[in-house]
Amino acid sequence: MNDSRHEGAGEVRPPTADFGGCADSSVVLEGVSISKGYGSRGSRRQVLSRVDIRAMRGRCLGLIGGSGSGKSTLMRIVLGLESPDGGVVRFRGEVLAGRSCDGARRRLRMQSGLVFQNPHGSLDPRWPVWRSVAEPLTVGAARGDRSRIVRRVEEALASVGLDPEEFMGRYPCELSGGQAQRVAIARATVNDPALLVADEPMSALDVVARERIMDTFASIRAHRPELAMILISHDLGIVRTIADDLLVLHHGEVQETGVAADVLDAPRSPYTRRLIEAASL
Amino acid sequence: MMDGVMIVLRSVWRRAEGRFSLTVLCLWVAVSVVSLFWTPQPITNTDGYHVWASGSLRHPLGTDGAGADVLSWLMAGSYVDLLIVVATVAFSAILGVALVSAMVARSVMLSSVSVVVVDALISIPTVVLALIVAVPLGASIAVVIVACSIGYGLNLARVARPQALLAARSEYVVSAAASGVTGLRILATHILPAIVPTMAVQLSLSAGTSILAESGLTYLGIGVPSGVPSWGHSLSTSASFVNVYPFAALWPGLVITVVVTALNVFGDMLRDAVDPVVNPRLRRDRTRAGRRS
Amino acid sequence: MSLEIHGLSMSIGSRAIIRDVDASVADGERVGLVGASGSGKSMLARTVLGLAPVDAHVRGSALLDGRQTVGASDEELADVRGRFAGMIFQNPAASLNPLTAVVDQVMLPLRIHYDLSRSERRDRAMAMLDTVGISNRLARSFPSELSGGQQQRVAIATALVTSPRLIVADEPTTALDSITQRQILDLLVSLVDDSGASLLFITHDFSVLMRTVTRCYVLDEGRIVDESAIGEMGGPASAEQTRRLVDAARRLRLPSGRGGASAPARKGGRDE
Amino acid sequence: MRFVVRRLMLFVVALFGMSILVFAALRVLPGDVASVMAGMNATPQQIARLRAQLGLDRSLGRQYVDWLASLLHGDLGTSVLTGRSVGSQVGSRSSVTFPLILAAMAVAMALGIPLGCEAVLARSPHVRALLHAASIVAGSIPALWGGLLLIMLFSRGSGLVGILPSQGFPQDGWHDVLSCLASLALPALTLGIIVGSGLMRYTRSSLGGLVSSGFIDMAMACGMTRRRAVIRVGLRLAAPQLVSVIGLTFAQMITGAMVVENLFALPGLGAGLIADVGNRDLIAVQSQLFMLVAFFLAMGFLVDILHRALDPRLGKEGER
């Protein structure tokens, strides 16, 4: 794995033909005017109102928003873990709304990987590393034999810069924050997913570990040009190094969306400007 | 699995309290097995002339109200108490795990019903349960086992519930579910292992408490019937003559207290010995398994 | 001199966590303490204030406003904490007392150190809450009903209400989102300067230090490996660990040209 | 508030369920209730008359409804043997049992909670280890043996110190308060120590978990010593769980209370119920058993409400 530091920002990919294009095969996951509210009649809290989100093959979407902006709820809806009040979710063109189409939801599950905020919280403390990483491989038809699983696990650990020999048998309590998060990334990518979703993967880590995770994401994307990725964060500084496109969310409404470079150079909404100012030196 | 048990026992043995509790427990099991074949005096023969005799060569711990040898009755009793403890631990474990699994089940109906059952019945004391069983069926070992199993099974569920919920709502379970692992498999591989430390402690405490309950219920006449030897029975018979022969009650009480203390200490030690997060030796073993499988 | 540390070492069992540290914070000075996680930076501050774990073994000397805290009795240390030194923790949700209203939390140090009437305590606490941007309407609410930013404002009010000589802030903004972080930092700096207290600011993120301190120490594996004014940090003269931290911090920030770095806001607006 | 209503409904449902269980338990008797109660050598006519007198000839459903109706009117039925109404028996017996339980609970809390805190806060590790060992051993003593030991030590007559009565309870009830209290002293102490050890172990483990929590650090940062912070803030945070455990040990204490009542020959509910079971007075047993069950279900209900009230965070969730 090239542990060499990328000088300056990771290479930002050129935009596809037109961002608002029709539903072509390059769109892995799409949410159209997603709305969601909580609470009973009296204290109705609208968390998301008519949000459009699109994850493109080979591109990384940075989903930016402060706490309470609804970004985690949006992720749960888009991944089929929660159903929206309004709007529709399509995975590779197949509509995901409602219980009826479990097929699409299961396919989405099998072809997407998840990384969470708290590294040690997302790994079962009683499982050694190799068993956590192998879990997605032991599901459904792709069960495969023991040696294939062990080989895939070793490849996955190597792809996140962890020496399999040293880390296979380790337990989460024997790992640093950065190492645990990289194990989580290995688990999320071991099944060659079409979509990788990372919810605030770096905010629980210190600066040095964050840089390491950033390089890990960059190398993962380098080895998997087809991978679509959604990186959720409240910090523009972290996201801009990896994201090709940006979606700024505030109080459940889309403030701004577009190619990362354009948004950073000419932010249109005042909220985006505050985010940029908060993330600059 | 077996080498896991050996490692846990070795970890318990490492500490002084662990050595004490393991020795007492092994002694108890050994005496129970021996008592099936041999006791110093056959428990059936009584000796009218030497009633309440203090210690002698023939009767090291003296004789009871009916002139029977106290030591033989205690040895025979240890087998009955072992039976009660093993049965109670087994049944309350099954009941506890079933209730905990129901409580973290995804179906809201199942989980809320199980919570209701536990919260409602938990406050009913063991003796009342025993009475409800004893009145129709009469005093028997089964009364003690049934009453204790229900009581401690509910208690196990109540105590293990927070850990189970914590695991069920954890991110590693969400990740497993998101990658398609079935609910049942999540329960077996993530949630139940998370409550094993709590269960180990609770079951050891319940084992100790069931011996105390046996002695209490037998004294009240709804536990072990009079013919059957048990520690509670030995303690009860000597209790009624305490003013006249105080030392007769000394031995049964001492045996119970030592064994229950050993069980409680064993429970305390298990809390750390069973959990791979706390017990590094367990981790080293699993890595070899990792390599082999 | 509000804080002088000479040859301070601390170990738990056989593990040495702080190794022979020398550091100082002058009156009214804002000093940073930076290091990767596990470098012992927050343990150093806790040890000085007597918050180290019960089984910790501490050697050396730490003078807080001239009073020796190493080897001091629990009562002496307790008297120092809250009166001469205030502390702000990383995660307010796990430190503010969840069962009492926020105004009672702010009144706690007053109740311990000063014998004021209940109404006097209440007025000072309400005034302090107002200063940090928490309106009286929220004073009676419980911490769990406030946002992360509001909870941290309450923690700042609690630390500053007895106008202590030294404020120790242990990664106060790490758990907050970026906009709230900027507001809390600006608020803390302005309040510390207003009260003339000195500040010991602990973090792993150099860019946060740029706006909050004038001088800083770099800690690695329990040892001070570098010390200089904040401007010169990361230069060729600085230690290797320092450069690693500065580079990593810089890579995770937008170049300062964008959106312009505005001066710290006076009091920080009342946020959401 | 919604929680209170839901919990009340749960209480009523559980009560109804248990009433069926108790009623059924007495009906599943091998042979017929009347013949068992009338005893071995009763003539068929006596059995028939008893059956009619108890209304056992009616259908099971009918008997259950009548029993339930009489319960609602507060009539617990009349005991066949003594002829006195069960209600009055329960009344007089509970005037012994409840003071005993309350005294024992007081002893348990007075011993359990402070020593539990000390087991966490004591400066020297030896003291901490000793307290923990004491709590384990005290919790392992059978109630019967504990009582015997105390009798050997303190009872008038054969005891070494001989200051306290070891048998019986003044006939004229609570007129002579002092001698009543004296006769309750040893039993309450026996029960209190055993229950106290469980409480002590629980206090130790819940406080132990809190000692290094952020809440204690905050309290210390405001100016408290660790000891004061753990007691002031730690105990307050552990209070909701502590109340549940106290409620639970209160219920588990009844097993010990019955043993102690029999050992010290106190005419309490426990001793009375066991005596009734002994001489097969099934109607009395049925009502008393149900009253006990009802009392403990009510206890559970109250404890849950108190638990919820003590922790505003839980309360808030319910409302919002």
PDB file of N, CA and C in Angstrom, chain B residues 116 119-128 131-132 135-136 155 158 205 212 215-216 219-220 235-236 239 242-243 246 249-250 253-254 256-257 260-261 264-265 268, chain D residues 7 10 14 18 25-26 28-30 132 136-137 139-142 144-145 148 151-152 248 251-252 254-255 258-259 262-263 273-274 277 280 282 289 293 296-297 300:
ATOM      1  N   VAL B 116     -42.734  -6.712  30.297  1.00  0.00           N
ATOM      2  CA  VAL B 116     -43.886  -6.665  31.231  1.00  0.00           C
ATOM      3  C   VAL B 116     -43.834  -7.867  32.172  1.00  0.00           C
ATOM      4  N   ASP B 119     -40.927  -7.418  34.722  1.00  0.00           N
ATOM      5  CA  ASP B 119     -41.141  -6.351  35.720  1.00  0.00           C
ATOM      6  C   ASP B 119     -42.250  -6.721  36.691  1.00  0.00           C
ATOM      7  N   ALA B 120     -43.283  -7.407  36.187  1.00  0.00           N
ATOM      8  CA  ALA B 120     -44.419  -7.723  37.075  1.00  0.00           C
ATOM      9  C   ALA B 120     -44.021  -8.813  38.070  1.00  0.00           C
ATOM     10  N   LEU B 121     -43.414  -9.881  37.591  1.00  0.00           N
ATOM     11  CA  LEU B 121     -43.232 -11.054  38.469  1.00  0.00           C
ATOM     12  C   LEU B 121     -41.975 -10.951  39.316  1.00  0.00           C
ATOM     13  N   ILE B 122     -41.086 -10.003  38.984  1.00  0.00           N
ATOM     14  CA  ILE B 122     -39.785  -9.992  39.676  1.00  0.00           C
ATOM     15  C   ILE B 122     -39.960  -9.711  41.165  1.00  0.00           C
ATOM     16  N   SER B 123     -41.081  -9.007  41.505  1.00  0.00           N
ATOM     17  CA  SER B 123     -41.140  -8.573  42.917  1.00  0.00           C
ATOM     18  C   SER B 123     -41.805  -9.646  43.779  1.00  0.00           C
ATOM     19  N   ILE B 124     -42.070 -10.835  43.200  1.00  0.00           N
ATOM     20  CA  ILE B 124     -42.714 -11.864  44.031  1.00  0.00           C
ATOM     21  C   ILE B 124     -41.615 -12.717  44.680  1.00  0.00           C
ATOM     22  N   PRO B 125     -41.588 -12.777  46.005  1.00  0.00           N
ATOM     23  CA  PRO B 125     -40.499 -13.483  46.691  1.00  0.00           C
ATOM     24  C   PRO B 125     -40.496 -14.980  46.402  1.00  0.00           C
ATOM     25  N   THR B 126     -39.330 -15.566  46.532  1.00  0.00           N
ATOM     26  CA  THR B 126     -39.160 -17.006  46.255  1.00  0.00           C
ATOM     27  C   THR B 126     -40.094 -17.830  47.123  1.00  0.00           C
ATOM     28  N   VAL B 127     -40.261 -17.442  48.382  1.00  0.00           N
ATOM     29  CA  VAL B 127     -41.042 -18.291  49.294  1.00  0.00           C
ATOM     30  C   VAL B 127     -42.501 -18.332  48.863  1.00  0.00           C
ATOM     31  N   VAL B 128     -42.988 -17.208  48.321  1.00  0.00           N
ATOM     32  CA  VAL B 128     -44.400 -17.211  47.886  1.00  0.00           C
ATOM     33  C   VAL B 128     -44.533 -18.155  46.690  1.00  0.00           C
ATOM     34  N   LEU B 131     -44.556 -21.559  47.994  1.00  0.00           N
ATOM     35  CA  LEU B 131     -45.843 -21.912  48.619  1.00  0.00           C
ATOM     36  C   LEU B 131     -46.865 -22.293  47.553  1.00  0.00           C
ATOM     37  N   ILE B 132     -46.902 -21.468  46.485  1.00  0.00           N
ATOM     38  CA  ILE B 132     -47.891 -21.740  45.432  1.00  0.00           C
ATOM     39  C   ILE B 132     -47.655 -23.131  44.846  1.00  0.00           C
ATOM     40  N   VAL B 135     -48.137 -26.036  48.140  1.00  0.00           N
ATOM     41  CA  VAL B 135     -49.486 -26.335  48.699  1.00  0.00           C
ATOM     42  C   VAL B 135     -50.130 -27.485  47.921  1.00  0.00           C
ATOM     43  N   PRO B 136     -50.207 -27.391  46.589  1.00  0.00           N
ATOM     44  CA  PRO B 136     -50.836 -28.529  45.902  1.00  0.00           C
ATOM     45  C   PRO B 136     -49.945 -29.763  45.877  1.00  0.00           C
ATOM     46  N   ASN B 155     -34.547 -12.767  37.694  1.00  0.00           N
ATOM     47  CA  ASN B 155     -33.527 -11.820  38.160  1.00  0.00           C
ATOM     48  C   ASN B 155     -32.376 -11.730  37.166  1.00  0.00           C
ATOM     49  N   ARG B 158     -33.392  -9.572  34.386  1.00  0.00           N
ATOM     50  CA  ARG B 158     -33.431  -8.148  34.746  1.00  0.00           C
ATOM     51  C   ARG B 158     -32.006  -7.580  34.808  1.00  0.00           C
ATOM     52  N   LEU B 205     -24.028 -16.447  41.934  1.00  0.00           N
ATOM     53  CA  LEU B 205     -24.732 -15.904  43.105  1.00  0.00           C
ATOM     54  C   LEU B 205     -26.035 -16.681  43.320  1.00  0.00           C
ATOM     55  N   LEU B 212     -29.181 -21.315  50.293  1.00  0.00           N
ATOM     56  CA  LEU B 212     -29.797 -20.626  51.446  1.00  0.00           C
ATOM     57  C   LEU B 212     -31.314 -20.815  51.400  1.00  0.00           C
ATOM     58  N   SER B 215     -32.325 -24.195  52.636  1.00  0.00           N
ATOM     59  CA  SER B 215     -32.326 -24.347  54.107  1.00  0.00           C
ATOM     60  C   SER B 215     -33.534 -23.624  54.689  1.00  0.00           C
ATOM     61  N   GLY B 216     -33.894 -22.464  54.122  1.00  0.00           N
ATOM     62  CA  GLY B 216     -35.049 -21.737  54.654  1.00  0.00           C
ATOM     63  C   GLY B 216     -36.343 -22.495  54.401  1.00  0.00           C
ATOM     64  N   TYR B 219     -36.745 -25.586  56.470  1.00  0.00           N
ATOM     65  CA  TYR B 219     -37.098 -25.279  57.872  1.00  0.00           C
ATOM     66  C   TYR B 219     -38.592 -24.952  57.949  1.00  0.00           C
ATOM     67  N   LEU B 220     -39.119 -24.278  56.897  1.00  0.00           N
ATOM     68  CA  LEU B 220     -40.547 -23.910  56.913  1.00  0.00           C
ATOM     69  C   LEU B 220     -41.415 -25.130  56.579  1.00  0.00           C
ATOM     70  N   LEU B 235     -29.705 -28.590  59.430  1.00  0.00           N
ATOM     71  CA  LEU B 235     -29.728 -27.322  60.189  1.00  0.00           C
ATOM     72  C   LEU B 235     -31.074 -27.178  60.901  1.00  0.00           C
ATOM     73  N   SER B 236     -32.156 -27.537  60.200  1.00  0.00           N
ATOM     74  CA  SER B 236     -33.501 -27.327  60.783  1.00  0.00           C
ATOM     75  C   SER B 236     -33.683 -28.212  62.009  1.00  0.00           C
ATOM     76  N   ALA B 239     -31.931 -26.883  64.880  1.00  0.00           N
ATOM     77  CA  ALA B 239     -32.292 -25.518  65.311  1.00  0.00           C
ATOM     78  C   ALA B 239     -33.254 -25.560  66.480  1.00  0.00           C
ATOM     79  N   VAL B 242     -31.748 -25.537  70.044  1.00  0.00           N
ATOM     80  CA  VAL B 242     -30.532 -24.721  70.165  1.00  0.00           C
ATOM     81  C   VAL B 242     -30.285 -24.328  71.615  1.00  0.00           C
ATOM     82  N   ASN B 243     -31.376 -24.123  72.388  1.00  0.00           N
ATOM     83  CA  ASN B 243     -31.092 -23.670  73.767  1.00  0.00           C
ATOM     84  C   ASN B 243     -30.401 -24.780  74.552  1.00  0.00           C
ATOM     85  N   PRO B 246     -26.581 -26.117  71.894  1.00  0.00           N
ATOM     86  CA  PRO B 246     -26.274 -25.088  70.875  1.00  0.00           C
ATOM     87  C   PRO B 246     -25.285 -25.576  69.825  1.00  0.00           C
ATOM     88  N   ALA B 249     -26.056 -27.266  66.096  1.00  0.00           N
ATOM     89  CA  ALA B 249     -26.416 -26.521  64.869  1.00  0.00           C
ATOM     90  C   ALA B 249     -25.176 -25.911  64.226  1.00  0.00           C
ATOM     91  N   LEU B 250     -24.035 -25.994  64.946  1.00  0.00           N
ATOM     92  CA  LEU B 250     -22.838 -25.293  64.450  1.00  0.00           C
ATOM     93  C   LEU B 250     -22.406 -25.845  63.084  1.00  0.00           C
ATOM     94  N   GLY B 253     -24.657 -25.253  59.719  1.00  0.00           N
ATOM     95  CA  GLY B 253     -24.616 -23.821  59.362  1.00  0.00           C
ATOM     96  C   GLY B 253     -23.265 -23.446  58.788  1.00  0.00           C
ATOM     97  N   LEU B 254     -22.209 -23.993  59.422  1.00  0.00           N
ATOM     98  CA  LEU B 254     -20.849 -23.642  58.966  1.00  0.00           C
ATOM     99  C   LEU B 254     -20.631 -24.148  57.529  1.00  0.00           C
ATOM    100  N   ILE B 256     -22.833 -24.775  55.206  1.00  0.00           N
ATOM    101  CA  ILE B 256     -23.599 -23.968  54.225  1.00  0.00           C
ATOM    102  C   ILE B 256     -22.883 -22.644  53.985  1.00  0.00           C
ATOM    103  N   THR B 257     -22.496 -21.986  55.092  1.00  0.00           N
ATOM    104  CA  THR B 257     -21.891 -20.653  54.925  1.00  0.00           C
ATOM    105  C   THR B 257     -20.610 -20.742  54.109  1.00  0.00           C
ATOM    106  N   VAL B 260     -21.507 -21.464  50.395  1.00  0.00           N
ATOM    107  CA  VAL B 260     -22.145 -20.319  49.710  1.00  0.00           C
ATOM    108  C   VAL B 260     -21.116 -19.196  49.529  1.00  0.00           C
ATOM    109  N   THR B 261     -20.255 -19.016  50.536  1.00  0.00           N
ATOM    110  CA  THR B 261     -19.195 -17.997  50.375  1.00  0.00           C
ATOM    111  C   THR B 261     -18.324 -18.355  49.177  1.00  0.00           C
ATOM    112  N   ASN B 264     -20.117 -17.456  46.052  1.00  0.00           N
ATOM    113  CA  ASN B 264     -20.148 -15.989  45.816  1.00  0.00           C
ATOM    114  C   ASN B 264     -18.781 -15.491  45.367  1.00  0.00           C
ATOM    115  N   VAL B 265     -17.722 -15.986  46.019  1.00  0.00           N
ATOM    116  CA  VAL B 265     -16.364 -15.550  45.636  1.00  0.00           C
ATOM    117  C   VAL B 265     -16.093 -15.996  44.202  1.00  0.00           C
ATOM    118  N   ASP B 268     -17.656 -13.664  41.870  1.00  0.00           N
ATOM    119  CA  ASP B 268     -16.888 -12.412  41.742  1.00  0.00           C
ATOM    120  C   ASP B 268     -15.703 -12.597  40.811  1.00  0.00           C
TER     121      ASP B 268
ATOM    122  N   ARG D   7     -47.928   1.520  33.745  1.00  0.00           N
ATOM    123  CA  ARG D   7     -47.430   0.628  34.811  1.00  0.00           C
ATOM    124  C   ARG D   7     -48.599   0.191  35.695  1.00  0.00           C
ATOM    125  N   LEU D  10     -50.315  -2.573  34.026  1.00  0.00           N
ATOM    126  CA  LEU D  10     -49.494  -3.784  34.161  1.00  0.00           C
ATOM    127  C   LEU D  10     -49.742  -4.419  35.524  1.00  0.00           C
ATOM    128  N   ALA D  14     -51.177  -8.114  36.144  1.00  0.00           N
ATOM    129  CA  ALA D  14     -50.363  -9.105  36.864  1.00  0.00           C
ATOM    130  C   ALA D  14     -51.151  -9.632  38.071  1.00  0.00           C
ATOM    131  N   MET D  18     -52.043 -13.458  38.663  1.00  0.00           N
ATOM    132  CA  MET D  18     -51.593 -14.211  39.844  1.00  0.00           C
ATOM    133  C   MET D  18     -52.796 -14.763  40.613  1.00  0.00           C
ATOM    134  N   ALA D  25     -53.778 -23.182  41.687  1.00  0.00           N
ATOM    135  CA  ALA D  25     -52.810 -24.002  42.437  1.00  0.00           C
ATOM    136  C   ALA D  25     -53.540 -24.816  43.498  1.00  0.00           C
ATOM    137  N   LEU D  26     -54.511 -24.177  44.136  1.00  0.00           N
ATOM    138  CA  LEU D  26     -55.185 -24.904  45.227  1.00  0.00           C
ATOM    139  C   LEU D  26     -56.204 -25.902  44.693  1.00  0.00           C
ATOM    140  N   VAL D  28     -55.639 -27.795  41.971  1.00  0.00           N
ATOM    141  CA  VAL D  28     -55.041 -28.912  41.215  1.00  0.00           C
ATOM    142  C   VAL D  28     -54.669 -30.016  42.211  1.00  0.00           C
ATOM    143  N   LEU D  29     -55.196 -29.867  43.410  1.00  0.00           N
ATOM    144  CA  LEU D  29     -54.849 -30.789  44.510  1.00  0.00           C
ATOM    145  C   LEU D  29     -55.131 -32.245  44.111  1.00  0.00           C
ATOM    146  N   PRO D  30     -54.210 -33.130  44.419  1.00  0.00           N
ATOM    147  CA  PRO D  30     -54.581 -34.562  44.207  1.00  0.00           C
ATOM    148  C   PRO D  30     -55.751 -34.882  45.140  1.00  0.00           C
ATOM    149  N   HIS D 132     -15.225  -5.873  51.719  1.00  0.00           N
ATOM    150  CA  HIS D 132     -15.835  -6.664  50.640  1.00  0.00           C
ATOM    151  C   HIS D 132     -15.980  -8.129  51.074  1.00  0.00           C
ATOM    152  N   ILE D 136     -19.454 -10.437  51.622  1.00  0.00           N
ATOM    153  CA  ILE D 136     -19.712 -11.728  50.961  1.00  0.00           C
ATOM    154  C   ILE D 136     -20.070 -12.776  52.006  1.00  0.00           C
ATOM    155  N   VAL D 137     -19.285 -12.832  53.106  1.00  0.00           N
ATOM    156  CA  VAL D 137     -19.541 -13.873  54.117  1.00  0.00           C
ATOM    157  C   VAL D 137     -20.905 -13.626  54.766  1.00  0.00           C
ATOM    158  N   GLY D 139     -23.411 -12.347  53.538  1.00  0.00           N
ATOM    159  CA  GLY D 139     -24.480 -12.701  52.607  1.00  0.00           C
ATOM    160  C   GLY D 139     -24.612 -14.197  52.419  1.00  0.00           C
ATOM    161  N   SER D 140     -23.649 -14.934  52.967  1.00  0.00           N
ATOM    162  CA  SER D 140     -23.688 -16.390  52.738  1.00  0.00           C
ATOM    163  C   SER D 140     -24.263 -17.118  53.943  1.00  0.00           C
ATOM    164  N   ILE D 141     -24.588 -16.360  54.989  1.00  0.00           N
ATOM    165  CA  ILE D 141     -25.076 -17.044  56.212  1.00  0.00           C
ATOM    166  C   ILE D 141     -26.573 -17.336  56.059  1.00  0.00           C
ATOM    167  N   PRO D 142     -26.989 -18.596  56.238  1.00  0.00           N
ATOM    168  CA  PRO D 142     -28.443 -18.865  56.171  1.00  0.00           C
ATOM    169  C   PRO D 142     -29.163 -18.118  57.290  1.00  0.00           C
ATOM    170  N   LEU D 144     -31.508 -18.880  59.141  1.00  0.00           N
ATOM    171  CA  LEU D 144     -31.714 -19.756  60.309  1.00  0.00           C
ATOM    172  C   LEU D 144     -30.455 -19.763  61.184  1.00  0.00           C
ATOM    173  N   TRP D 145     -29.284 -19.952  60.549  1.00  0.00           N
ATOM    174  CA  TRP D 145     -28.062 -20.085  61.327  1.00  0.00           C
ATOM    175  C   TRP D 145     -27.693 -18.741  61.951  1.00  0.00           C
ATOM    176  N   LEU D 148     -29.647 -18.397  64.941  1.00  0.00           N
ATOM    177  CA  LEU D 148     -29.144 -19.276  66.025  1.00  0.00           C
ATOM    178  C   LEU D 148     -27.911 -18.651  66.666  1.00  0.00           C
ATOM    179  N   ILE D 151     -28.882 -15.910  68.865  1.00  0.00           N
ATOM    180  CA  ILE D 151     -29.520 -16.417  70.088  1.00  0.00           C
ATOM    181  C   ILE D 151     -28.441 -16.876  71.055  1.00  0.00           C
ATOM    182  N   MET D 152     -27.459 -17.620  70.517  1.00  0.00           N
ATOM    183  CA  MET D 152     -26.387 -18.098  71.407  1.00  0.00           C
ATOM    184  C   MET D 152     -25.685 -16.922  72.078  1.00  0.00           C
ATOM    185  N   LEU D 248     -36.328  -4.615  45.624  1.00  0.00           N
ATOM    186  CA  LEU D 248     -36.196  -6.037  45.319  1.00  0.00           C
ATOM    187  C   LEU D 248     -35.755  -6.801  46.555  1.00  0.00           C
ATOM    188  N   ALA D 251     -38.472  -7.529  48.871  1.00  0.00           N
ATOM    189  CA  ALA D 251     -39.298  -8.695  48.516  1.00  0.00           C
ATOM    190  C   ALA D 251     -38.546  -9.972  48.861  1.00  0.00           C
ATOM    191  N   GLN D 252     -37.239 -10.018  48.512  1.00  0.00           N
ATOM    192  CA  GLN D 252     -36.520 -11.278  48.772  1.00  0.00           C
ATOM    193  C   GLN D 252     -36.391 -11.521  50.264  1.00  0.00           C
ATOM    194  N   ILE D 254     -38.549 -11.637  52.445  1.00  0.00           N
ATOM    195  CA  ILE D 254     -39.700 -12.310  53.066  1.00  0.00           C
ATOM    196  C   ILE D 254     -39.362 -13.766  53.375  1.00  0.00           C
ATOM    197  N   THR D 255     -38.561 -14.363  52.481  1.00  0.00           N
ATOM    198  CA  THR D 255     -38.183 -15.765  52.753  1.00  0.00           C
ATOM    199  C   THR D 255     -37.511 -15.830  54.120  1.00  0.00           C
ATOM    200  N   MET D 258     -39.930 -15.157  57.105  1.00  0.00           N
ATOM    201  CA  MET D 258     -40.742 -16.311  57.545  1.00  0.00           C
ATOM    202  C   MET D 258     -39.905 -17.248  58.421  1.00  0.00           C
ATOM    203  N   VAL D 259     -38.678 -17.473  57.988  1.00  0.00           N
ATOM    204  CA  VAL D 259     -37.803 -18.364  58.773  1.00  0.00           C
ATOM    205  C   VAL D 259     -37.600 -17.763  60.157  1.00  0.00           C
ATOM    206  N   ASN D 262     -40.547 -17.988  62.484  1.00  0.00           N
ATOM    207  CA  ASN D 262     -40.711 -19.327  63.081  1.00  0.00           C
ATOM    208  C   ASN D 262     -39.646 -19.574  64.139  1.00  0.00           C
ATOM    209  N   LEU D 263     -38.385 -19.158  63.835  1.00  0.00           N
ATOM    210  CA  LEU D 263     -37.289 -19.424  64.776  1.00  0.00           C
ATOM    211  C   LEU D 263     -37.528 -18.700  66.089  1.00  0.00           C
ATOM    212  N   LEU D 273     -48.988 -18.228  58.142  1.00  0.00           N
ATOM    213  CA  LEU D 273     -49.271 -18.854  56.835  1.00  0.00           C
ATOM    214  C   LEU D 273     -48.718 -20.285  56.833  1.00  0.00           C
ATOM    215  N   ILE D 274     -47.533 -20.436  57.359  1.00  0.00           N
ATOM    216  CA  ILE D 274     -46.925 -21.780  57.368  1.00  0.00           C
ATOM    217  C   ILE D 274     -47.764 -22.719  58.238  1.00  0.00           C
ATOM    218  N   VAL D 277     -50.747 -23.672  56.288  1.00  0.00           N
ATOM    219  CA  VAL D 277     -50.420 -24.683  55.265  1.00  0.00           C
ATOM    220  C   VAL D 277     -50.266 -26.032  55.969  1.00  0.00           C
ATOM    221  N   ARG D 280     -53.433 -27.624  56.675  1.00  0.00           N
ATOM    222  CA  ARG D 280     -54.269 -27.744  55.461  1.00  0.00           C
ATOM    223  C   ARG D 280     -55.475 -26.805  55.488  1.00  0.00           C
ATOM    224  N   LEU D 282     -56.919 -24.595  53.762  1.00  0.00           N
ATOM    225  CA  LEU D 282     -56.651 -24.103  52.394  1.00  0.00           C
ATOM    226  C   LEU D 282     -57.331 -22.778  52.077  1.00  0.00           C
ATOM    227  N   LEU D 289     -52.216 -16.006  50.769  1.00  0.00           N
ATOM    228  CA  LEU D 289     -51.200 -16.079  49.706  1.00  0.00           C
ATOM    229  C   LEU D 289     -51.454 -14.952  48.691  1.00  0.00           C
ATOM    230  N   VAL D 293     -49.104 -11.793  47.558  1.00  0.00           N
ATOM    231  CA  VAL D 293     -48.749 -11.532  46.152  1.00  0.00           C
ATOM    232  C   VAL D 293     -49.149 -10.110  45.786  1.00  0.00           C
ATOM    233  N   PHE D 296     -46.758  -7.563  47.178  1.00  0.00           N
ATOM    234  CA  PHE D 296     -45.449  -7.430  46.525  1.00  0.00           C
ATOM    235  C   PHE D 296     -45.572  -6.864  45.124  1.00  0.00           C
ATOM    236  N   LEU D 297     -46.702  -7.158  44.454  1.00  0.00           N
ATOM    237  CA  LEU D 297     -46.878  -6.517  43.138  1.00  0.00           C
ATOM    238  C   LEU D 297     -47.004  -5.009  43.316  1.00  0.00           C
ATOM    239  N   GLY D 300     -43.628  -3.580  43.842  1.00  0.00           N
ATOM    240  CA  GLY D 300     -42.902  -3.467  42.562  1.00  0.00           C
ATOM    241  C   GLY D 300     -43.377  -2.227  41.818  1.00  0.00           C
TER     242      GLY D 300
END
